[in-house]
Amino acid sequence: MKKVDAAVVGAGMGGLAAAAVLAAGGRSVLVCEGSGELGGCAGSFRRSGYLFSAGATYGMGFEPGGLFQRLYRELGLPLPPLHPQSVIMDVHLPDRTVRYYQQKEAWFREIRRVFPAKAQSIIDFYEEVFGFSFLLEQIAVHRPVLPPRTFGDAARLLRMVDPRLLKRAPLLLQSLGQRLRRYGIEREEAFVHFLNGQLIDSVQTTADECPVVLAYTALNVFHRGAYYIDGGLSRIALDLTEAVRSSDGEVRLRTPITGLRKSAGAEGGWELRTRRGEIIHAHQVVLGNSLHSFHGLLDEAERHGGPGFLSQEEEEARPAWSAFTLYMGCPADKVFPPVAADAADQAGAPPVLYHQFIRSYGAPLAETNQFLLSISRPGDDLRAPAGHAALTASTHTAPDPWWSLGREAYERRKQEYADSILEGADRVFPGFSDSLDVVLPGTPVTFERYTQRSRGKVGGYIPQGPLDLLRMSSAYSGVPGVYLCGDTVYPGAGTLGSAMSGWIAAERMLR
């Protein structure tokens, strides 16, 4: 029987961050990943000469003081090859293209160009976003447990709070939609759709349902720093894996965990069962494979807990998205340079690597009406053959309908979604769809198969109102000795949020 101090289930960003911090802290660590790839939903896979990113996502948190910059420094890791992006993305609305700049002054100039009627009110709104987010960052840098589950965590949280934040406490009880109404910009159709496009990709919901804390954090993070990482975000997973192994930890691929129960031995702890029947004994366990799969791992006798425990019924009642993805390869000249948002853009500006498409103002921002397209950087020979580009397109989709279809209807729906995305891309990149030499679709069924996530749910839970932050799960599972991380616990979705959740869980375990 393998015995370790800490077993980590899942080699996504949360699980690997937890494992690396635990191993650096002197704990013996074993990470068990069910698939053959590192990184979970931020991983990558190779097909037909291309290295595809599983999701169409950005590199964030590497700016001075950013979460990954601090984590790499604490682990003694050199930073990966980073390419700062002055343009976050081009957002293609039905009637205009918005060039979303990283630098604040350039972004404010663009606001005046594309939203002239309410430009000053929108700028005032963003000034509030940046000011309030600065105060929130002073808390986040200490990695608090939220919501606090113990008196100690609550006391530590209060010591972190800047008095200036207390003066703005009413904002903590509001939705973003309420703040838009405060500035008189809630009826600016194009701007609200631009804003909702950013929110749906980062926090899984739109302004009226999004808590201000989550919304302002998400809207501010790009302006802190946006980076392209050579080789994709899976490079972070490789670096964290190296940190685990350099501290004598172990990371196993193709080792799915099928059960978790309390050890009957005198030493206590937990027993984890692998699909091959191996038993692993661990004093503590980190579950980084999402709360969607939490109850399926626990033996029947363990499916109850103390404060913070989320019952299976409660978990299943929480709404969540899945994704439809399209992985593509094409000659680079079909996507570079992209259509300019402003003819006055300077010649020689770096190519725009991320594009968001919102095709209609009259439909929800899901099911291909909104999708994000990421493109590998010219010169990134890890991702694509010379003269070519690897692309990932992703749209939110409700998971359940995909599972109720027969084979013929499933294949037809998959083709319809692929055709819809290609049609949207063709409007910006003429002839794009005809130039593709690789087209690989992914559905919720695909995501469950390769990420081991129940029903293919990805991205965390969908917030449902301004107080939703109080209903989030924390690092404490409610089961003694079992901790949680990943996109379904605080601080939520995304590579940055998942890694932070793993760091929080590890720090609690080391105390």
PDB file of N, CA and C in Angstrom, residues 156-205:
ATOM      1  N   ARG A 156      -8.916  36.424  10.734  1.00  0.00           N
ATOM      2  CA  ARG A 156      -7.850  36.766   9.786  1.00  0.00           C
ATOM      3  C   ARG A 156      -8.386  37.630   8.652  1.00  0.00           C
ATOM      4  N   LEU A 157      -9.599  37.331   8.185  1.00  0.00           N
ATOM      5  CA  LEU A 157     -10.194  38.115   7.113  1.00  0.00           C
ATOM      6  C   LEU A 157     -10.401  39.559   7.541  1.00  0.00           C
ATOM      7  N   LEU A 158     -10.899  39.768   8.742  1.00  0.00           N
ATOM      8  CA  LEU A 158     -11.132  41.129   9.225  1.00  0.00           C
ATOM      9  C   LEU A 158      -9.831  41.927   9.327  1.00  0.00           C
ATOM     10  N   ARG A 159      -8.736  41.255   9.703  1.00  0.00           N
ATOM     11  CA  ARG A 159      -7.449  41.957   9.787  1.00  0.00           C
ATOM     12  C   ARG A 159      -6.933  42.356   8.401  1.00  0.00           C
ATOM     13  N   MET A 160      -7.387  41.692   7.357  1.00  0.00           N
ATOM     14  CA  MET A 160      -6.931  41.998   6.000  1.00  0.00           C
ATOM     15  C   MET A 160      -7.657  43.187   5.379  1.00  0.00           C
ATOM     16  N   VAL A 161      -8.813  43.528   5.913  1.00  0.00           N
ATOM     17  CA  VAL A 161      -9.687  44.503   5.257  1.00  0.00           C
ATOM     18  C   VAL A 161      -9.152  45.917   5.423  1.00  0.00           C
ATOM     19  N   ASP A 162      -8.985  46.609   4.314  1.00  0.00           N
ATOM     20  CA  ASP A 162      -8.605  48.014   4.311  1.00  0.00           C
ATOM     21  C   ASP A 162      -9.807  48.841   4.777  1.00  0.00           C
ATOM     22  N   PRO A 163      -9.611  49.798   5.705  1.00  0.00           N
ATOM     23  CA  PRO A 163     -10.746  50.625   6.158  1.00  0.00           C
ATOM     24  C   PRO A 163     -11.488  51.301   5.013  1.00  0.00           C
ATOM     25  N   ARG A 164     -10.774  51.587   3.919  1.00  0.00           N
ATOM     26  CA  ARG A 164     -11.440  52.215   2.771  1.00  0.00           C
ATOM     27  C   ARG A 164     -12.471  51.278   2.142  1.00  0.00           C
ATOM     28  N   LEU A 165     -12.249  49.968   2.269  1.00  0.00           N
ATOM     29  CA  LEU A 165     -13.215  49.004   1.734  1.00  0.00           C
ATOM     30  C   LEU A 165     -14.488  49.006   2.561  1.00  0.00           C
ATOM     31  N   LEU A 166     -14.350  49.214   3.871  1.00  0.00           N
ATOM     32  CA  LEU A 166     -15.530  49.237   4.728  1.00  0.00           C
ATOM     33  C   LEU A 166     -16.473  50.372   4.329  1.00  0.00           C
ATOM     34  N   LYS A 167     -15.902  51.485   3.885  1.00  0.00           N
ATOM     35  CA  LYS A 167     -16.735  52.611   3.458  1.00  0.00           C
ATOM     36  C   LYS A 167     -17.550  52.272   2.213  1.00  0.00           C
ATOM     37  N   ARG A 168     -17.068  51.279   1.447  1.00  0.00           N
ATOM     38  CA  ARG A 168     -17.769  50.881   0.224  1.00  0.00           C
ATOM     39  C   ARG A 168     -18.497  49.559   0.410  1.00  0.00           C
ATOM     40  N   ALA A 169     -18.696  49.169   1.662  1.00  0.00           N
ATOM     41  CA  ALA A 169     -19.311  47.875   1.954  1.00  0.00           C
ATOM     42  C   ALA A 169     -20.650  47.653   1.246  1.00  0.00           C
ATOM     43  N   PRO A 170     -21.501  48.690   1.054  1.00  0.00           N
ATOM     44  CA  PRO A 170     -22.769  48.438   0.355  1.00  0.00           C
ATOM     45  C   PRO A 170     -22.605  47.828  -1.030  1.00  0.00           C
ATOM     46  N   LEU A 171     -21.467  48.084  -1.688  1.00  0.00           N
ATOM     47  CA  LEU A 171     -21.252  47.501  -3.006  1.00  0.00           C
ATOM     48  C   LEU A 171     -21.180  45.980  -2.943  1.00  0.00           C
ATOM     49  N   LEU A 172     -20.758  45.452  -1.789  1.00  0.00           N
ATOM     50  CA  LEU A 172     -20.619  44.014  -1.652  1.00  0.00           C
ATOM     51  C   LEU A 172     -21.960  43.301  -1.716  1.00  0.00           C
ATOM     52  N   LEU A 173     -23.041  44.035  -1.555  1.00  0.00           N
ATOM     53  CA  LEU A 173     -24.379  43.455  -1.547  1.00  0.00           C
ATOM     54  C   LEU A 173     -25.127  43.730  -2.840  1.00  0.00           C
ATOM     55  N   GLN A 174     -24.421  44.197  -3.858  1.00  0.00           N
ATOM     56  CA  GLN A 174     -25.069  44.579  -5.102  1.00  0.00           C
ATOM     57  C   GLN A 174     -24.619  43.689  -6.264  1.00  0.00           C
ATOM     58  N   SER A 175     -25.451  43.672  -7.301  1.00  0.00           N
ATOM     59  CA  SER A 175     -25.077  43.026  -8.557  1.00  0.00           C
ATOM     60  C   SER A 175     -24.434  44.067  -9.466  1.00  0.00           C
ATOM     61  N   LEU A 176     -23.748  43.595 -10.478  1.00  0.00           N
ATOM     62  CA  LEU A 176     -23.161  44.523 -11.435  1.00  0.00           C
ATOM     63  C   LEU A 176     -24.251  45.312 -12.151  1.00  0.00           C
ATOM     64  N   GLY A 177     -25.383  44.670 -12.398  1.00  0.00           N
ATOM     65  CA  GLY A 177     -26.478  45.385 -13.051  1.00  0.00           C
ATOM     66  C   GLY A 177     -26.907  46.614 -12.279  1.00  0.00           C
ATOM     67  N   GLN A 178     -26.898  46.534 -10.951  1.00  0.00           N
ATOM     68  CA  GLN A 178     -27.241  47.697 -10.126  1.00  0.00           C
ATOM     69  C   GLN A 178     -26.223  48.820 -10.301  1.00  0.00           C
ATOM     70  N   ARG A 179     -24.952  48.480 -10.447  1.00  0.00           N
ATOM     71  CA  ARG A 179     -23.931  49.510 -10.650  1.00  0.00           C
ATOM     72  C   ARG A 179     -24.075  50.145 -12.031  1.00  0.00           C
ATOM     73  N   LEU A 180     -24.457  49.365 -13.026  1.00  0.00           N
ATOM     74  CA  LEU A 180     -24.682  49.944 -14.347  1.00  0.00           C
ATOM     75  C   LEU A 180     -25.825  50.956 -14.299  1.00  0.00           C
ATOM     76  N   ARG A 181     -26.871  50.633 -13.551  1.00  0.00           N
ATOM     77  CA  ARG A 181     -27.986  51.571 -13.413  1.00  0.00           C
ATOM     78  C   ARG A 181     -27.549  52.821 -12.671  1.00  0.00           C
ATOM     79  N   ARG A 182     -26.662  52.665 -11.710  1.00  0.00           N
ATOM     80  CA  ARG A 182     -26.142  53.823 -10.980  1.00  0.00           C
ATOM     81  C   ARG A 182     -25.474  54.814 -11.921  1.00  0.00           C
ATOM     82  N   TYR A 183     -24.799  54.315 -12.959  1.00  0.00           N
ATOM     83  CA  TYR A 183     -24.104  55.180 -13.910  1.00  0.00           C
ATOM     84  C   TYR A 183     -24.936  55.492 -15.157  1.00  0.00           C
ATOM     85  N   GLY A 184     -26.170  55.006 -15.200  1.00  0.00           N
ATOM     86  CA  GLY A 184     -27.060  55.315 -16.318  1.00  0.00           C
ATOM     87  C   GLY A 184     -26.634  54.685 -17.631  1.00  0.00           C
ATOM     88  N   ILE A 185     -25.986  53.522 -17.580  1.00  0.00           N
ATOM     89  CA  ILE A 185     -25.491  52.895 -18.811  1.00  0.00           C
ATOM     90  C   ILE A 185     -26.099  51.504 -19.024  1.00  0.00           C
ATOM     91  N   GLU A 186     -27.138  51.188 -18.262  1.00  0.00           N
ATOM     92  CA  GLU A 186     -27.720  49.847 -18.351  1.00  0.00           C
ATOM     93  C   GLU A 186     -28.470  49.620 -19.655  1.00  0.00           C
ATOM     94  N   ARG A 187     -28.833  50.697 -20.379  1.00  0.00           N
ATOM     95  CA  ARG A 187     -29.558  50.557 -21.639  1.00  0.00           C
ATOM     96  C   ARG A 187     -28.666  50.749 -22.872  1.00  0.00           C
ATOM     97  N   GLU A 188     -27.368  50.885 -22.659  1.00  0.00           N
ATOM     98  CA  GLU A 188     -26.438  51.006 -23.779  1.00  0.00           C
ATOM     99  C   GLU A 188     -26.180  49.607 -24.349  1.00  0.00           C
ATOM    100  N   GLU A 189     -26.987  49.239 -25.341  1.00  0.00           N
ATOM    101  CA  GLU A 189     -27.037  47.850 -25.802  1.00  0.00           C
ATOM    102  C   GLU A 189     -25.679  47.284 -26.180  1.00  0.00           C
ATOM    103  N   ALA A 190     -24.929  48.002 -26.987  1.00  0.00           N
ATOM    104  CA  ALA A 190     -23.642  47.485 -27.448  1.00  0.00           C
ATOM    105  C   ALA A 190     -22.670  47.326 -26.279  1.00  0.00           C
ATOM    106  N   PHE A 191     -22.604  48.322 -25.400  1.00  0.00           N
ATOM    107  CA  PHE A 191     -21.676  48.234 -24.270  1.00  0.00           C
ATOM    108  C   PHE A 191     -22.077  47.119 -23.316  1.00  0.00           C
ATOM    109  N   VAL A 192     -23.358  46.997 -23.013  1.00  0.00           N
ATOM    110  CA  VAL A 192     -23.796  45.952 -22.086  1.00  0.00           C
ATOM    111  C   VAL A 192     -23.484  44.572 -22.652  1.00  0.00           C
ATOM    112  N   HIS A 193     -23.648  44.394 -23.955  1.00  0.00           N
ATOM    113  CA  HIS A 193     -23.300  43.105 -24.546  1.00  0.00           C
ATOM    114  C   HIS A 193     -21.790  42.880 -24.525  1.00  0.00           C
ATOM    115  N   PHE A 194     -21.012  43.930 -24.771  1.00  0.00           N
ATOM    116  CA  PHE A 194     -19.559  43.794 -24.631  1.00  0.00           C
ATOM    117  C   PHE A 194     -19.217  43.345 -23.214  1.00  0.00           C
ATOM    118  N   LEU A 195     -19.794  44.003 -22.221  1.00  0.00           N
ATOM    119  CA  LEU A 195     -19.510  43.712 -20.821  1.00  0.00           C
ATOM    120  C   LEU A 195     -19.940  42.288 -20.466  1.00  0.00           C
ATOM    121  N   ASN A 196     -21.136  41.919 -20.904  1.00  0.00           N
ATOM    122  CA  ASN A 196     -21.630  40.582 -20.610  1.00  0.00           C
ATOM    123  C   ASN A 196     -20.785  39.502 -21.285  1.00  0.00           C
ATOM    124  N   GLY A 197     -20.241  39.829 -22.453  1.00  0.00           N
ATOM    125  CA  GLY A 197     -19.336  38.883 -23.100  1.00  0.00           C
ATOM    126  C   GLY A 197     -18.110  38.613 -22.266  1.00  0.00           C
ATOM    127  N   GLN A 198     -17.561  39.659 -21.619  1.00  0.00           N
ATOM    128  CA  GLN A 198     -16.411  39.472 -20.732  1.00  0.00           C
ATOM    129  C   GLN A 198     -16.796  38.654 -19.496  1.00  0.00           C
ATOM    130  N   LEU A 199     -17.986  38.940 -18.960  1.00  0.00           N
ATOM    131  CA  LEU A 199     -18.412  38.257 -17.739  1.00  0.00           C
ATOM    132  C   LEU A 199     -18.719  36.782 -17.986  1.00  0.00           C
ATOM    133  N   ILE A 200     -19.409  36.472 -19.082  1.00  0.00           N
ATOM    134  CA  ILE A 200     -19.779  35.084 -19.335  1.00  0.00           C
ATOM    135  C   ILE A 200     -18.542  34.215 -19.512  1.00  0.00           C
ATOM    136  N   ASP A 201     -17.471  34.787 -20.069  1.00  0.00           N
ATOM    137  CA  ASP A 201     -16.247  34.017 -20.269  1.00  0.00           C
ATOM    138  C   ASP A 201     -15.423  33.881 -18.989  1.00  0.00           C
ATOM    139  N   SER A 202     -15.616  34.775 -18.038  1.00  0.00           N
ATOM    140  CA  SER A 202     -14.777  34.749 -16.838  1.00  0.00           C
ATOM    141  C   SER A 202     -15.507  34.257 -15.602  1.00  0.00           C
ATOM    142  N   VAL A 203     -16.771  34.652 -15.410  1.00  0.00           N
ATOM    143  CA  VAL A 203     -17.507  34.249 -14.205  1.00  0.00           C
ATOM    144  C   VAL A 203     -18.837  33.574 -14.525  1.00  0.00           C
ATOM    145  N   GLN A 204     -19.064  33.217 -15.782  1.00  0.00           N
ATOM    146  CA  GLN A 204     -20.155  32.328 -16.207  1.00  0.00           C
ATOM    147  C   GLN A 204     -21.553  32.940 -16.157  1.00  0.00           C
ATOM    148  N   THR A 205     -21.660  34.262 -15.982  1.00  0.00           N
ATOM    149  CA  THR A 205     -22.989  34.852 -15.934  1.00  0.00           C
ATOM    150  C   THR A 205     -22.926  36.275 -16.480  1.00  0.00           C
TER     151      THR A 205
END
